[in-house]
PDB file of C-alpha atoms and ligand atoms in Angstrom:
ATOM      1  CA  MET A  25      52.192 200.425 102.550  1.00 90.00           C
ATOM      2  CA  THR A  26      52.321 196.571 102.832  1.00 94.00           C
ATOM      3  CA  LEU A  27      52.140 194.324  99.793  1.00 96.00           C
ATOM      4  CA  ALA A  28      48.450 193.320 100.625  1.00 97.00           C
ATOM      5  CA  GLN A  29      47.522 197.038 100.822  1.00 97.00           C
ATOM      6  CA  ARG A  30      49.240 197.794  97.381  1.00 97.00           C
ATOM      7  CA  LEU A  31      47.341 194.817  95.966  1.00 97.00           C
ATOM      8  CA  ASP A  32      44.003 195.996  97.328  1.00 97.00           C
ATOM      9  CA  GLN A  33      44.542 199.379  95.808  1.00 97.00           C
ATOM     10  CA  ILE A  34      45.273 197.846  92.380  1.00 97.00           C
ATOM     11  CA  ARG A  35      42.339 195.500  92.558  1.00 97.00           C
ATOM     12  CA  GLN A  36      40.016 198.479  93.140  1.00 97.00           C
ATOM     13  CA  GLN A  37      41.201 199.900  89.890  1.00 96.00           C
ATOM     14  CA  ILE A  38      40.598 196.785  87.718  1.00 96.00           C
ATOM     15  CA  PRO A  39      37.232 195.448  86.481  1.00 97.00           C
ATOM     16  CA  PRO A  40      36.383 191.787  87.599  1.00 95.00           C
ATOM     17  CA  HIS A  41      36.963 190.226  84.017  1.00 95.00           C
ATOM     18  CA  VAL A  42      40.690 191.382  84.018  1.00 98.00           C
ATOM     19  CA  ARG A  43      43.002 188.827  85.446  1.00 98.00           C
ATOM     20  CA  LEU A  44      45.816 190.212  87.479  1.00 98.00           C
ATOM     21  CA  ILE A  45      49.128 188.302  87.003  1.00 98.00           C
ATOM     22  CA  ALA A  46      51.877 188.941  89.465  1.00 98.00           C
ATOM     23  CA  VAL A  47      55.253 189.131  87.713  1.00 98.00           C
ATOM     24  CA  SER A  48      57.562 187.548  90.326  1.00 98.00           C
ATOM     25  CA  LYS A  49      60.884 187.549  88.502  1.00 97.00           C
ATOM     26  CA  GLN A  50      63.680 188.355  90.858  1.00 96.00           C
ATOM     27  CA  VAL A  51      61.218 188.270  93.764  1.00 97.00           C
ATOM     28  CA  SER A  52      61.998 185.957  96.752  1.00 97.00           C
ATOM     29  CA  VAL A  53      59.735 183.052  97.550  1.00 98.00           C
ATOM     30  CA  ASP A  54      58.957 184.561 100.878  1.00 97.00           C
ATOM     31  CA  THR A  55      57.479 187.672  99.156  1.00 97.00           C
ATOM     32  CA  MET A  56      55.660 185.404  96.704  1.00 98.00           C
ATOM     33  CA  LYS A  57      54.150 183.621  99.785  1.00 98.00           C
ATOM     34  CA  GLU A  58      53.063 187.031 101.153  1.00 98.00           C
ATOM     35  CA  ALA A  59      51.263 187.750  97.767  1.00 98.00           C
ATOM     36  CA  TYR A  60      49.673 184.303  97.854  1.00 98.00           C
ATOM     37  CA  GLU A  61      48.368 185.067 101.338  1.00 98.00           C
ATOM     38  CA  ALA A  62      46.880 188.232  99.992  1.00 98.00           C
ATOM     39  CA  GLY A  63      45.012 186.245  97.362  1.00 98.00           C
ATOM     40  CA  VAL A  64      47.264 186.125  94.408  1.00 98.00           C
ATOM     41  CA  ARG A  65      47.146 182.852  92.426  1.00 98.00           C
ATOM     42  CA  ASP A  66      48.572 183.848  89.023  1.00 98.00           C
ATOM     43  CA  PHE A  67      52.363 184.217  89.051  1.00 98.00           C
ATOM     44  CA  ALA A  68      54.557 184.933  85.947  1.00 98.00           C
ATOM     45  CA  GLU A  69      58.145 184.262  85.481  1.00 98.00           C
ATOM     46  CA  SER A  70      60.535 185.071  82.658  1.00 98.00           C
ATOM     47  CA  ARG A  71      63.532 182.840  83.393  1.00 98.00           C
ATOM     48  CA  LEU A  72      63.036 179.047  83.309  1.00 98.00           C
ATOM     49  CA  GLN A  73      65.586 178.014  85.957  1.00 98.00           C
ATOM     50  CA  GLU A  74      64.589 180.645  88.383  1.00 98.00           C
ATOM     51  CA  ALA A  75      60.987 179.619  88.012  1.00 98.00           C
ATOM     52  CA  LEU A  76      61.655 175.854  88.436  1.00 98.00           C
ATOM     53  CA  THR A  77      63.610 176.586  91.721  1.00 98.00           C
ATOM     54  CA  LYS A  78      60.634 178.604  93.025  1.00 98.00           C
ATOM     55  CA  GLN A  79      58.112 176.085  91.828  1.00 98.00           C
ATOM     56  CA  GLU A  80      59.938 173.402  93.853  1.00 98.00           C
ATOM     57  CA  GLN A  81      59.853 175.679  96.998  1.00 98.00           C
ATOM     58  CA  LEU A  82      56.234 176.542  96.478  1.00 98.00           C
ATOM     59  CA  LYS A  83      54.978 173.036  95.538  1.00 97.00           C
ATOM     60  CA  ASP A  84      52.655 172.925  98.442  1.00 98.00           C
ATOM     61  CA  LEU A  85      50.679 175.810  97.006  1.00 98.00           C
ATOM     62  CA  THR A  86      48.902 173.678  94.490  1.00 97.00           C
ATOM     63  CA  ASP A  87      46.428 176.113  93.221  1.00 98.00           C
ATOM     64  CA  ILE A  88      49.115 178.554  91.765  1.00 98.00           C
ATOM     65  CA  CYS A  89      48.668 179.125  88.062  1.00 98.00           C
ATOM     66  CA  TRP A  90      52.045 179.644  86.475  1.00 98.00           C
ATOM     67  CA  HIS A  91      52.648 181.845  83.453  1.00 98.00           C
ATOM     68  CA  PHE A  92      55.714 181.974  81.356  1.00 98.00           C
ATOM     69  CA  ILE A  93      56.473 185.388  79.897  1.00 98.00           C
ATOM     70  CA  GLY A  94      60.103 185.266  78.984  1.00 98.00           C
ATOM     71  CA  HIS A  95      61.939 184.623  75.734  1.00 97.00           C
ATOM     72  CA  LEU A  96      61.008 181.097  74.625  1.00 96.00           C
ATOM     73  CA  GLN A  97      64.036 179.105  73.448  1.00 95.00           C
ATOM     74  CA  SER A  98      63.614 176.076  71.468  1.00 95.00           C
ATOM     75  CA  ASN A  99      65.968 173.865  73.707  1.00 96.00           C
ATOM     76  CA  LYS A 100      63.912 174.857  76.698  1.00 97.00           C
ATOM     77  CA  ALA A 101      60.579 174.510  75.207  1.00 97.00           C
ATOM     78  CA  LYS A 102      59.821 171.123  76.770  1.00 97.00           C
ATOM     79  CA  LYS A 103      60.506 172.238  80.318  1.00 98.00           C
ATOM     80  CA  VAL A 104      58.461 175.367  79.782  1.00 98.00           C
ATOM     81  CA  LEU A 105      55.513 173.236  78.411  1.00 97.00           C
ATOM     82  CA  LYS A 106      55.666 170.799  81.299  1.00 97.00           C
ATOM     83  CA  ASN A 107      55.943 173.381  84.106  1.00 98.00           C
ATOM     84  CA  PHE A 108      53.582 176.326  83.149  1.00 98.00           C
ATOM     85  CA  HIS A 109      49.911 176.519  82.696  1.00 98.00           C
ATOM     86  CA  TRP A 110      50.182 179.531  80.334  1.00 98.00           C
ATOM     87  CA  ILE A 111      52.826 180.483  77.887  1.00 98.00           C
ATOM     88  CA  HIS A 112      52.342 184.233  76.770  1.00 98.00           C
ATOM     89  CA  SER A 113      55.529 184.574  74.716  1.00 98.00           C
ATOM     90  CA  VAL A 114      55.148 182.240  71.674  1.00 98.00           C
ATOM     91  CA  HIS A 115      56.874 184.658  69.216  1.00 98.00           C
ATOM     92  CA  ASN A 116      57.077 183.001  65.835  1.00 98.00           C
ATOM     93  CA  LEU A 117      55.897 180.189  63.745  1.00 98.00           C
ATOM     94  CA  LYS A 118      58.908 177.906  64.196  1.00 98.00           C
ATOM     95  CA  ILE A 119      58.633 178.003  68.004  1.00 98.00           C
ATOM     96  CA  ALA A 120      54.872 177.605  67.784  1.00 98.00           C
ATOM     97  CA  GLN A 121      55.275 174.492  65.627  1.00 98.00           C
ATOM     98  CA  ARG A 122      58.048 173.149  67.936  1.00 98.00           C
ATOM     99  CA  LEU A 123      55.899 173.662  71.010  1.00 98.00           C
ATOM    100  CA  ASN A 124      52.956 171.958  69.256  1.00 98.00           C
ATOM    101  CA  GLN A 125      55.031 168.975  68.417  1.00 98.00           C
ATOM    102  CA  LEU A 126      56.251 168.511  71.885  1.00 98.00           C
ATOM    103  CA  ALA A 127      52.754 169.033  73.258  1.00 98.00           C
ATOM    104  CA  ALA A 128      51.508 166.379  70.941  1.00 98.00           C
ATOM    105  CA  GLU A 129      54.400 163.972  72.055  1.00 97.00           C
ATOM    106  CA  HIS A 130      53.317 164.483  75.648  1.00 96.00           C
ATOM    107  CA  SER A 131      49.478 164.803  75.105  1.00 97.00           C
ATOM    108  CA  LEU A 132      49.479 168.298  76.541  1.00 97.00           C
ATOM    109  CA  TYR A 133      47.311 171.150  75.527  1.00 97.00           C
ATOM    110  CA  PRO A 134      48.955 174.279  76.725  1.00 97.00           C
ATOM    111  CA  GLN A 135      47.188 177.602  76.754  1.00 98.00           C
ATOM    112  CA  VAL A 136      49.222 180.116  74.804  1.00 98.00           C
ATOM    113  CA  CYS A 137      49.233 183.655  73.535  1.00 98.00           C
ATOM    114  CA  LEU A 138      50.987 184.852  70.405  1.00 98.00           C
ATOM    115  CA  GLN A 139      53.309 187.560  71.109  1.00 98.00           C
ATOM    116  CA  VAL A 140      53.014 190.531  68.609  1.00 98.00           C
ATOM    117  CA  LYS A 141      55.143 193.604  68.039  1.00 96.00           C
ATOM    118  CA  ILE A 142      52.549 196.067  67.162  1.00 93.00           C
ATOM    119  CA  LEU A 143      55.314 198.713  66.651  1.00 93.00           C
ATOM    120  CA  PRO A 144      58.725 197.737  65.348  1.00 91.00           C
ATOM    121  CA  ASP A 145      61.086 197.220  68.172  1.00 89.00           C
ATOM    122  CA  PRO A 146      64.636 195.626  67.679  1.00 88.00           C
ATOM    123  CA  ASN A 147      64.851 194.825  71.311  1.00 87.00           C
ATOM    124  CA  LYS A 148      61.740 192.519  71.433  1.00 90.00           C
ATOM    125  CA  TYR A 149      60.705 189.325  70.106  1.00 95.00           C
ATOM    126  CA  GLY A 150      57.376 188.792  68.368  1.00 97.00           C
ATOM    127  CA  TRP A 151      55.334 188.575  65.129  1.00 98.00           C
ATOM    128  CA  SER A 152      54.768 191.701  63.209  1.00 97.00           C
ATOM    129  CA  ALA A 153      51.068 191.975  62.456  1.00 97.00           C
ATOM    130  CA  SER A 154      51.540 191.218  58.644  1.00 97.00           C
ATOM    131  CA  GLN A 155      53.578 188.145  59.337  1.00 97.00           C
ATOM    132  CA  LEU A 156      51.213 186.865  61.764  1.00 98.00           C
ATOM    133  CA  LEU A 157      48.336 187.065  59.371  1.00 97.00           C
ATOM    134  CA  GLU A 158      50.506 185.240  56.870  1.00 97.00           C
ATOM    135  CA  ASP A 159      51.142 182.426  59.320  1.00 98.00           C
ATOM    136  CA  LEU A 160      47.507 181.934  60.368  1.00 97.00           C
ATOM    137  CA  PRO A 161      46.811 178.810  58.310  1.00 96.00           C
ATOM    138  CA  GLU A 162      49.841 177.098  59.779  1.00 97.00           C
ATOM    139  CA  LEU A 163      48.940 178.112  63.229  1.00 97.00           C
ATOM    140  CA  ASP A 164      45.391 176.745  62.719  1.00 96.00           C
ATOM    141  CA  GLN A 165      47.249 173.342  62.269  1.00 97.00           C
ATOM    142  CA  CYS A 166      48.839 173.415  65.605  1.00 98.00           C
ATOM    143  CA  LYS A 167      46.108 171.431  67.198  1.00 97.00           C
ATOM    144  CA  ASN A 168      47.824 170.889  70.480  1.00 98.00           C
ATOM    145  CA  LEU A 169      48.149 174.583  71.333  1.00 98.00           C
ATOM    146  CA  LYS A 170      45.161 176.208  72.752  1.00 98.00           C
ATOM    147  CA  ILE A 171      45.819 179.621  71.255  1.00 98.00           C
ATOM    148  CA  GLN A 172      43.726 182.037  73.415  1.00 98.00           C
ATOM    149  CA  GLY A 173      44.896 185.490  72.171  1.00 98.00           C
ATOM    150  CA  LEU A 174      47.718 187.926  71.732  1.00 98.00           C
ATOM    151  CA  MET A 175      50.390 189.271  74.015  1.00 98.00           C
ATOM    152  CA  THR A 176      52.267 192.426  73.502  1.00 98.00           C
ATOM    153  CA  ILE A 177      54.929 194.523  75.200  1.00 96.00           C
ATOM    154  CA  LEU A 178      55.277 198.057  73.995  1.00 95.00           C
ATOM    155  CA  PRO A 179      58.532 199.834  73.330  1.00 93.00           C
ATOM    156  CA  LEU A 180      59.721 202.273  75.929  1.00 91.00           C
ATOM    157  CA  GLY A 181      59.323 206.025  75.530  1.00 92.00           C
ATOM    158  CA  LEU A 182      55.890 206.270  73.936  1.00 95.00           C
ATOM    159  CA  SER A 183      53.507 209.014  74.585  1.00 96.00           C
ATOM    160  CA  LYS A 184      50.119 208.251  76.362  1.00 96.00           C
ATOM    161  CA  PRO A 185      48.163 208.526  73.071  1.00 96.00           C
ATOM    162  CA  GLN A 186      50.624 206.278  71.399  1.00 97.00           C
ATOM    163  CA  VAL A 187      50.318 203.762  74.022  1.00 97.00           C
ATOM    164  CA  VAL A 188      46.560 203.788  73.789  1.00 97.00           C
ATOM    165  CA  ALA A 189      46.771 203.587  70.026  1.00 97.00           C
ATOM    166  CA  SER A 190      49.121 200.651  70.087  1.00 98.00           C
ATOM    167  CA  PHE A 191      46.915 198.699  72.587  1.00 98.00           C
ATOM    168  CA  LYS A 192      43.883 199.327  70.491  1.00 98.00           C
ATOM    169  CA  GLN A 193      45.777 198.159  67.427  1.00 98.00           C
ATOM    170  CA  THR A 194      46.557 194.940  69.210  1.00 98.00           C
ATOM    171  CA  ARG A 195      42.811 194.521  70.105  1.00 98.00           C
ATOM    172  CA  ASP A 196      41.827 195.149  66.511  1.00 98.00           C
ATOM    173  CA  LEU A 197      44.260 192.650  65.265  1.00 98.00           C
ATOM    174  CA  ALA A 198      42.950 190.027  67.521  1.00 98.00           C
ATOM    175  CA  ALA A 199      39.425 190.734  66.325  1.00 98.00           C
ATOM    176  CA  HIS A 200      40.668 190.533  62.646  1.00 97.00           C
ATOM    177  CA  ILE A 201      42.474 187.291  63.243  1.00 97.00           C
ATOM    178  CA  GLN A 202      39.378 185.841  64.948  1.00 95.00           C
ATOM    179  CA  SER A 203      37.336 186.744  61.770  1.00 94.00           C
ATOM    180  CA  GLN A 204      40.080 185.209  59.453  1.00 90.00           C
ATOM    181  CA  SER A 205      40.837 181.794  61.166  1.00 91.00           C
ATOM    182  CA  ASN A 206      39.575 179.413  63.633  1.00 91.00           C
ATOM    183  CA  LEU A 207      41.852 180.712  66.346  1.00 93.00           C
ATOM    184  CA  MET A 208      40.347 181.896  69.617  1.00 91.00           C
ATOM    185  CA  MET A 209      41.298 185.459  70.358  1.00 97.00           C
ATOM    186  CA  GLU A 210      39.547 186.053  73.628  1.00 97.00           C
ATOM    187  CA  GLN A 211      42.588 187.128  75.605  1.00 98.00           C
ATOM    188  CA  LEU A 212      44.639 190.179  75.275  1.00 98.00           C
ATOM    189  CA  SER A 213      47.748 190.000  77.671  1.00 98.00           C
ATOM    190  CA  MET A 214      48.765 193.479  77.671  1.00 98.00           C
ATOM    191  CA  GLY A 215      49.604 196.171  80.334  1.00 98.00           C
ATOM    192  CA  MET A 216      52.498 196.408  82.761  1.00 98.00           C
ATOM    193  CA  SER A 217      52.988 198.520  85.915  1.00 97.00           C
ATOM    194  CA  GLY A 218      53.471 201.655  83.813  1.00 96.00           C
ATOM    195  CA  ASP A 219      50.510 201.313  81.450  1.00 97.00           C
ATOM    196  CA  TYR A 220      47.958 198.901  82.803  1.00 98.00           C
ATOM    197  CA  LEU A 221      45.196 201.321  83.188  1.00 98.00           C
ATOM    198  CA  LEU A 222      45.584 202.404  79.550  1.00 98.00           C
ATOM    199  CA  ALA A 223      45.757 198.662  78.493  1.00 98.00           C
ATOM    200  CA  ILE A 224      42.481 197.994  80.373  1.00 98.00           C
ATOM    201  CA  GLN A 225      40.759 200.907  78.667  1.00 96.00           C
ATOM    202  CA  ALA A 226      41.876 199.358  75.301  1.00 97.00           C
ATOM    203  CA  GLY A 227      40.475 196.025  76.233  1.00 97.00           C
ATOM    204  CA  ALA A 228      43.179 194.062  78.078  1.00 98.00           C
ATOM    205  CA  THR A 229      41.898 190.938  79.763  1.00 98.00           C
ATOM    206  CA  MET A 230      45.248 189.895  81.482  1.00 98.00           C
ATOM    207  CA  ILE A 231      47.613 192.451  82.983  1.00 98.00           C
ATOM    208  CA  ARG A 232      51.066 191.594  83.967  1.00 98.00           C
ATOM    209  CA  LEU A 233      52.254 193.626  87.041  1.00 98.00           C
ATOM    210  CA  GLY A 234      55.667 193.434  88.689  1.00 98.00           C
ATOM    211  CA  ARG A 235      57.200 196.572  90.114  1.00 97.00           C
ATOM    212  CA  ILE A 236      53.846 198.154  91.222  1.00 97.00           C
ATOM    213  CA  ILE A 237      53.233 195.128  93.453  1.00 97.00           C
ATOM    214  CA  PHE A 238      56.661 194.088  94.529  1.00 97.00           C
ATOM    215  CA  GLY A 239      58.775 197.242  94.314  1.00 91.00           C
ATOM    216  CA  GLU A 240      61.700 197.984  91.922  1.00 87.00           C
ATOM    217  CA  ARG A 241      63.862 195.045  90.824  1.00 83.00           C
ATOM    218  CA  SER A 242      67.559 195.291  91.259  1.00 76.00           C
ATOM    219  CA  LEU A 243      68.416 194.217  87.784  1.00 59.00           C
ATOM    220  CA  THR A 244      66.369 194.313  84.628  1.00 51.00           C
ATOM    221  CA  GLY A 245      65.054 190.958  83.344  1.00 47.00           C
TER     222      GLY A 245
HETATM  223  C1  PLP B  12      58.934 192.182  83.646  1.00 58.49           C
HETATM  224  C2  PLP B  12      57.816 192.032  82.859  1.00 58.49           C
HETATM  225  C3  PLP B  12      56.619 192.554  83.210  1.00 58.49           C
HETATM  226  C4  PLP B  12      56.314 193.351  84.524  1.00 58.49           C
HETATM  227  O1  PLP B  12      56.959 194.605  84.363  1.00 58.49           O
HETATM  228  P1  PLP B  12      56.703 195.750  85.408  1.00 58.49           P
HETATM  229  O2  PLP B  12      57.039 196.978  84.842  1.00 58.49           O
HETATM  230  O3  PLP B  12      57.497 195.354  86.644  1.00 58.49           O
HETATM  231  O4  PLP B  12      55.191 195.665  85.826  1.00 58.49           O
HETATM  232  C5  PLP B  12      55.523 192.286  82.349  1.00 58.49           C
HETATM  233  N1  PLP B  12      55.570 191.583  81.320  1.00 58.49           N
HETATM  234  C6  PLP B  12      56.830 191.090  80.893  1.00 58.49           C
HETATM  235  C7  PLP B  12      56.926 190.272  79.607  1.00 58.49           C
HETATM  236  C8  PLP B  12      57.983 191.306  81.602  1.00 58.49           C
HETATM  237  O5  PLP B  12      59.143 190.840  81.311  1.00 58.49           O
END
């Protein structure tokens, strides 16, 4: 099957309000161009340097929307801010405030999602639900961040019912936050190649798909 055919198959499974984001980490620019030809406009990257190189090579494709989904380090926050339209991986108050300060200095209003760990997972970054609720008043003060919703990555090895329950908890947390603050919680960035259909059932508005579009990666990242 060609990449375009795989994309067609996936698109048939997702409702029109769900945004399909192609996770292109470790994917060549030629393959990204092929995805672009097949209609993809949302690309996500998890490593800043790799992304900047590709953005330079793809700079003629001016309608690409770039999403940052990797670990957001303080010393790279400025470059991420300047080179991505969306940041899905704002993972604690400190980095949110840093990003807000940089955004204010550069008169930028980035669209961001807050990354939550709905289940404890030592291998992932993100707010716990309780910590996030505690930090809401300060997040409300981050006026340069257009906080749009939540992002989550589930731990590996969950059963299907656990996956569904965790995605629904993320959705419920977003609704709760919306009722407790002035934050917009319209986006739920959840669902990857292995679980995107369950995520959509639970209310995902953005799904981040890598392997199912581009094939297996050689390294994890
Ligand atoms: C790699 C990655 C994805 C895509 O995972 P696949 O299993 O290849 O679909 C989605 N989200 C994040 C944050 C990732 O790092």
